[in-house]
Coordinates of C-alpha atoms and ligand atoms in Angstrom, one line a residue:
X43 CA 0.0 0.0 0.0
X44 CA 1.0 3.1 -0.6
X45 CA 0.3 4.7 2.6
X46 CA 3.0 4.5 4.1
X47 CA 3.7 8.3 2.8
X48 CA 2.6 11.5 5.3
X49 CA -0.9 13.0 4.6
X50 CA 1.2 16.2 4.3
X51 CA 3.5 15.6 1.8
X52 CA 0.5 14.1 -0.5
X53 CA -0.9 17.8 -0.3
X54 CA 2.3 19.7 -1.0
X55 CA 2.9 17.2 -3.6
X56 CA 0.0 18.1 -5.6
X57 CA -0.8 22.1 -4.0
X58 CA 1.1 25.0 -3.9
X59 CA 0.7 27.9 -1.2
X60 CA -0.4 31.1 -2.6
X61 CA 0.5 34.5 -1.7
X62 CA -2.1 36.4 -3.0
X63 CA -5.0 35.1 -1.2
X64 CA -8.4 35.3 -3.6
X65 CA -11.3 36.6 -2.3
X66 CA -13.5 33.3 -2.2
X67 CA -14.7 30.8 0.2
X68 CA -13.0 27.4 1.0
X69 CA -15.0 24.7 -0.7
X70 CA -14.5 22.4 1.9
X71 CA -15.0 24.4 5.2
X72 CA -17.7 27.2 3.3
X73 CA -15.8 30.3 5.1
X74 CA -13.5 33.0 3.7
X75 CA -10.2 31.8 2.6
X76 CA -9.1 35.3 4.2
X77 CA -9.9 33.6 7.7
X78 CA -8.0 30.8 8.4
X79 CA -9.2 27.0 8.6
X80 CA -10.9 25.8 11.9
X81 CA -9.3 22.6 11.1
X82 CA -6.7 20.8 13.7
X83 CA -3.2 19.4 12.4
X84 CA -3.4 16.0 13.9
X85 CA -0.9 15.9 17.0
X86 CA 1.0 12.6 15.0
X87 CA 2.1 15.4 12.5
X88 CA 2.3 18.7 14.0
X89 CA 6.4 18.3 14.1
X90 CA 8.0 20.1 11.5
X91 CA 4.7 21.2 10.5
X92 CA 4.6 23.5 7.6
X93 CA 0.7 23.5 6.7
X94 CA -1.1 26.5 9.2
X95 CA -4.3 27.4 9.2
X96 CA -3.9 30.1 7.4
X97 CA -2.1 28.5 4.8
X98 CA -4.3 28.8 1.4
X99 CA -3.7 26.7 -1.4
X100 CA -4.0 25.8 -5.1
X101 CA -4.5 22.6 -7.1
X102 CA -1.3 22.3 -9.5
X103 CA -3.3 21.5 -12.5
X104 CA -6.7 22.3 -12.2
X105 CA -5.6 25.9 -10.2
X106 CA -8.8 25.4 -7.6
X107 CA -8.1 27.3 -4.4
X108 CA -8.7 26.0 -0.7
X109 CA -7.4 25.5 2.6
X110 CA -4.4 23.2 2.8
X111 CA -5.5 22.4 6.1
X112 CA -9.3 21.1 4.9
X113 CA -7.8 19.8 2.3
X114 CA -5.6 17.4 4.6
X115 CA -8.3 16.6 7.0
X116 CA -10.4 15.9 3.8
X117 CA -7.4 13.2 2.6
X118 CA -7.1 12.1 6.4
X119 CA -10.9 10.9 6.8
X120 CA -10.4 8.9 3.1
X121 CA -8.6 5.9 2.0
X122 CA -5.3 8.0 2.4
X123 CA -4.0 5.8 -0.9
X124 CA -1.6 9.2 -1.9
X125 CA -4.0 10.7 -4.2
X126 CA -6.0 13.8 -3.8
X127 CA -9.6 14.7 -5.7
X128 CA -9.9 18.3 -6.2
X129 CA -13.6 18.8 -4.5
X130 CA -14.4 21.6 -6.9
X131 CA -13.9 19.4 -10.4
X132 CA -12.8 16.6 -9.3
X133 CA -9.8 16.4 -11.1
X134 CA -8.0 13.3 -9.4
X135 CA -4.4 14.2 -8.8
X136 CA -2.2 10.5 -8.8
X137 CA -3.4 7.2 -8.7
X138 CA -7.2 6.7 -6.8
X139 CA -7.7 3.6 -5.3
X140 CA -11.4 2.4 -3.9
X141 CA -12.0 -0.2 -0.9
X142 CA -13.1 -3.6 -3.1
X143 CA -13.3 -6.0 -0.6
X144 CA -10.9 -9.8 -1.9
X145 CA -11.9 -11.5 -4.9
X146 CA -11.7 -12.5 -8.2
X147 CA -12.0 -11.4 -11.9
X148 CA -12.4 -13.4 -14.8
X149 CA -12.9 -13.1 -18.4
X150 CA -14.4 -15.5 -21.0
X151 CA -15.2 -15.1 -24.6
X152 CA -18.6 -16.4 -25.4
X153 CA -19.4 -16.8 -29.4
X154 CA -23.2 -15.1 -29.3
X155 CA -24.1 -11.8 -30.1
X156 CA -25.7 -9.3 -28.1
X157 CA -29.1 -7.6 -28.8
X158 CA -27.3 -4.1 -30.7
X159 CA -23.7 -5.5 -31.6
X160 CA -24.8 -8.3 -34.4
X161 CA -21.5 -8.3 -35.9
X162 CA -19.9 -9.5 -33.0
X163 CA -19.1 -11.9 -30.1
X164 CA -19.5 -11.5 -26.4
X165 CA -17.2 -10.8 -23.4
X166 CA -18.0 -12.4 -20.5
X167 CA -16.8 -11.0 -17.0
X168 CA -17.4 -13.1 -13.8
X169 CA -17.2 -11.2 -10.4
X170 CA -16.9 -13.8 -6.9
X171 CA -16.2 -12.1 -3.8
X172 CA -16.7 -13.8 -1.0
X173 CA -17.9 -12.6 2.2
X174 CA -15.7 -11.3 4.7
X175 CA -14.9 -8.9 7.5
X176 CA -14.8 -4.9 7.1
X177 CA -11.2 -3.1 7.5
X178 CA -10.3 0.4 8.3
X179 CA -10.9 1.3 5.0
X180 CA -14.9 0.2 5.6
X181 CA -17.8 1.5 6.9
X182 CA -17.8 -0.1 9.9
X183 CA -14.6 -2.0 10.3
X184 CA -14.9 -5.6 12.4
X185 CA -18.3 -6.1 11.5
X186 CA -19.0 -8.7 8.8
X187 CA -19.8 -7.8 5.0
X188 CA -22.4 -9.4 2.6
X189 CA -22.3 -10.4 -0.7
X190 CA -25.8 -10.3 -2.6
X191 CA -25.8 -11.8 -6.1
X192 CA -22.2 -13.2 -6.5
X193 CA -20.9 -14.7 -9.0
X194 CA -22.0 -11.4 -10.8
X195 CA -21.8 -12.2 -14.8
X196 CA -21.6 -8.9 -17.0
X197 CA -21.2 -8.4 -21.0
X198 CA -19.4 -6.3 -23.4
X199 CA -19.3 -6.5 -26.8
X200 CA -16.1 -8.3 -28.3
X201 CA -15.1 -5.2 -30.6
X202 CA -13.0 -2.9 -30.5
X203 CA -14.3 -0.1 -28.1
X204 CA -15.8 -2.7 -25.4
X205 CA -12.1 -4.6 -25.6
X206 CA -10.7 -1.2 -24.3
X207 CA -13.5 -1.2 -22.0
X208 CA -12.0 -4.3 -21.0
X209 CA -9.0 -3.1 -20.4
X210 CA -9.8 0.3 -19.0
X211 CA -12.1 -2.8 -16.4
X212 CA -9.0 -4.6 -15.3
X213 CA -7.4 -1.0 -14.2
X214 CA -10.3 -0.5 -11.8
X215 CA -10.5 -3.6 -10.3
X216 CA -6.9 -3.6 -9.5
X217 CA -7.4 -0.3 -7.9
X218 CA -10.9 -1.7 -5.8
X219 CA -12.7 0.4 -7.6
X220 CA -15.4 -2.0 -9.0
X221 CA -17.5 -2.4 -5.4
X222 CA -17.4 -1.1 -2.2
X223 CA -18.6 -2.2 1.0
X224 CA -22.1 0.1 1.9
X225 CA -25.8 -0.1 1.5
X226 CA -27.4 -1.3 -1.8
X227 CA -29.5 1.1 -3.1
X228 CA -31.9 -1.3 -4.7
X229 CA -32.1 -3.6 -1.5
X230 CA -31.6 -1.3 1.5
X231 CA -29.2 -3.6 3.3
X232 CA -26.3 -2.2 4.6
X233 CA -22.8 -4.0 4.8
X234 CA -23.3 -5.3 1.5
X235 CA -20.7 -5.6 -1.2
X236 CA -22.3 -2.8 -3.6
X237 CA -21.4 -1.7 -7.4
X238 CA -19.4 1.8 -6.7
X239 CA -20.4 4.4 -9.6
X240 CA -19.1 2.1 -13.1
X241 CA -22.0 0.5 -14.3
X242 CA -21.7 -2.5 -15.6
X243 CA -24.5 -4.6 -18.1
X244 CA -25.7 -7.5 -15.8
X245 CA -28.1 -9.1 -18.4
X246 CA -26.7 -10.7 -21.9
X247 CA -30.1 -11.4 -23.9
X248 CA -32.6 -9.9 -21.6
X249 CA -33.2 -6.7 -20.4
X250 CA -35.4 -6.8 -17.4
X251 CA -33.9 -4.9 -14.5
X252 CA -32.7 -1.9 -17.4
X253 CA -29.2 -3.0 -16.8
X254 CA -29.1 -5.0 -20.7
X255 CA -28.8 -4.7 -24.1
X256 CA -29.2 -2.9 -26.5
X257 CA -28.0 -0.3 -25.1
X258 CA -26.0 2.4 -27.5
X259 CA -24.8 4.6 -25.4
X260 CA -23.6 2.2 -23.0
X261 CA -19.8 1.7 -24.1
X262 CA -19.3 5.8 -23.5
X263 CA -20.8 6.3 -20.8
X264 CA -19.3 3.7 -18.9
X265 CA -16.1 5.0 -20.6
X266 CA -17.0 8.7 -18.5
X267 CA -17.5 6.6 -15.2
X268 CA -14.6 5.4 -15.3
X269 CA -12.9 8.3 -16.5
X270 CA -14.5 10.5 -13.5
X271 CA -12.5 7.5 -10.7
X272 CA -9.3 8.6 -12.8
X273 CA -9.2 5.3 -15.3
X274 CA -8.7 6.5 -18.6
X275 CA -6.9 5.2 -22.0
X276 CA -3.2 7.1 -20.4
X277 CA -3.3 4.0 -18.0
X278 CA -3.1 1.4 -21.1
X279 CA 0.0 3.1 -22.1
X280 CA 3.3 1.3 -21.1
Ligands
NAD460 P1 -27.0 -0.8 -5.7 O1 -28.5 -1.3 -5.7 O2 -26.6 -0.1 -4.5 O3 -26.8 0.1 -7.0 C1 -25.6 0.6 -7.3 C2 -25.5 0.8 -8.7 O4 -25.6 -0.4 -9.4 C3 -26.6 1.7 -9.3 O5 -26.0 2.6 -10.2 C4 -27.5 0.8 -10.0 O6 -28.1 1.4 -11.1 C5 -26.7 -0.3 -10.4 N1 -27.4 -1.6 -10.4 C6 -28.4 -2.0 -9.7 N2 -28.9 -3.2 -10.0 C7 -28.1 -3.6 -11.0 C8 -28.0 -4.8 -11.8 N3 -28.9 -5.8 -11.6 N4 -27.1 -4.9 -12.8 C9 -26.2 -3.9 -12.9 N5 -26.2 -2.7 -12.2 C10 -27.1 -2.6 -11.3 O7 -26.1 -2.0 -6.1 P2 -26.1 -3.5 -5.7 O8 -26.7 -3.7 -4.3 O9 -24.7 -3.9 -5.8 O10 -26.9 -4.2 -6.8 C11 -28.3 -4.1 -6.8 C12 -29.0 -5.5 -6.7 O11 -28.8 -6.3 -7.9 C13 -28.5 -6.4 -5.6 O12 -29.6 -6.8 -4.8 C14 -27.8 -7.6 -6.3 O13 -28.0 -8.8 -5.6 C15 -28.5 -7.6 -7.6 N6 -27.6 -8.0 -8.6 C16 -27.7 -9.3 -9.0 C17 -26.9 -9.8 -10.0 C18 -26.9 -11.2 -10.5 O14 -26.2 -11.6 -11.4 N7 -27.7 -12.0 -9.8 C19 -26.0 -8.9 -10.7 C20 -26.0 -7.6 -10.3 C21 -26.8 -7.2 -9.2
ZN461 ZN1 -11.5 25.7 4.5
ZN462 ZN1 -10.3 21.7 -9.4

């Protein structure tokens, strides 16, 4: 994991302190960036501290402005995996990384066509997680999790575009970004293994829960989702 790095060197990594302090309001905390954050350093880090709460600063690529301090306590509460999301855009600065409880991911390639893609085979992607027991990064760590519906089978179209969806599909799971441990939206149970934000199509030659072909759009859409958790075509590249 890469954790092992201090919560303040992830934000001077990726924010610089301005001098010139802008007339707005923190995002995070909603008051004046002129008065300075009500947030505490944590006592583990307060040696050689260099973040006050006064200090103002701004995303190096996207140029949002904010308290450094909310901005660490924001990274504090998370997964603290060494990336930050800027909470204005949400441009994701490093490598995000979600809380997908063990498992397994496999692909098949079946010969049939799906309703919408007639010139083409079928990819077939198995999900098994098994149940387990929540960990820091959970909820409500210690407690047991569920696991509703597993194995899970989902289907992409064996061209081009839904092989990169593949791809782009592997990159999430490896950063546990395919479920997450919550409440299921559909079911209302809560410590359940749940789908987290990248939807996948469930049903192959049906279409009974919406979640099936023929779908057009479904190929760039699900290409957004996973752009929007940081997963994009630059993390093909070698
Ligand atoms: P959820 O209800 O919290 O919803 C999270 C997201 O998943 C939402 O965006 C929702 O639109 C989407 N979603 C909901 N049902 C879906 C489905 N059937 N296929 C694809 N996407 C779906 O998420 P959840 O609790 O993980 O899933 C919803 C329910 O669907 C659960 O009760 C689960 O058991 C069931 N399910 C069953 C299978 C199966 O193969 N038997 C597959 C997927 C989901
Ligand atoms: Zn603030
Ligand atoms: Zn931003």
């Amino acid at each position: 994991r890469a954790s092992a790095q201090r919560s303040e060197d992830v934000i001077q990594r990726y924010m610089e302190v301005v001098a010139e302090v802008p007339e707005e309001d923190c995002i995070i905390c909603m008051d004046q960036l002129s008065n300075p954050s009500s947030y505490d350093m944590p006592s583990s880090e307060e040696a050689g501290q260099s973040i006050l709460p006064e200090t103002v600063g701004k995303f190096i690529k996207c140029g949002h402005t904010l308290h450094m301090l909310c901005m660490l306590a924001m990274y504090n509460n998370g997964t603290k995996d060494g990336s930050l999301q800027c909470p204005s855009c949400k441009t994701i600065y490093g490598e995000k990384t979600g809380t997908q409880p063990k498992g397994k991911m496999e692909i098949y390639s079946v010969a049939q066509s799906l309703p919408g893609h007639p010139d083409c085979g079928t990819i077939q992607i198995i999900y098994s997680i098994p149940p387990g027991i929540q960990g820091p990064e959970h909820p409500n760590p210690g407690q047991p999790y569920t696991c509703r519906g597993f194995p899970r089978f989902c289907f992409l179209p064996d061209n081009d575009k839904g092989r990169k969806v593949l791809e782009l599909l592997k990159v999430a799971w490896m950063r546990r970004l395919i479920f997450t441990v919550g409440t299921s939206s559909t079911t209302g149970e809560q410590d359940t293994v749940v789908w987290n934000g990248i939807h996948h199509k469930t049903e192959m030659m049906s279409n009974l829960s919406g979640h099936g072909y023929p779908d057009p759009n479904y190929l760039e859409n699900v290409l957004s989702e996973l752009a929007s958790q940081g997963v994009t075509e630059d993390c093909l590249k070698p």
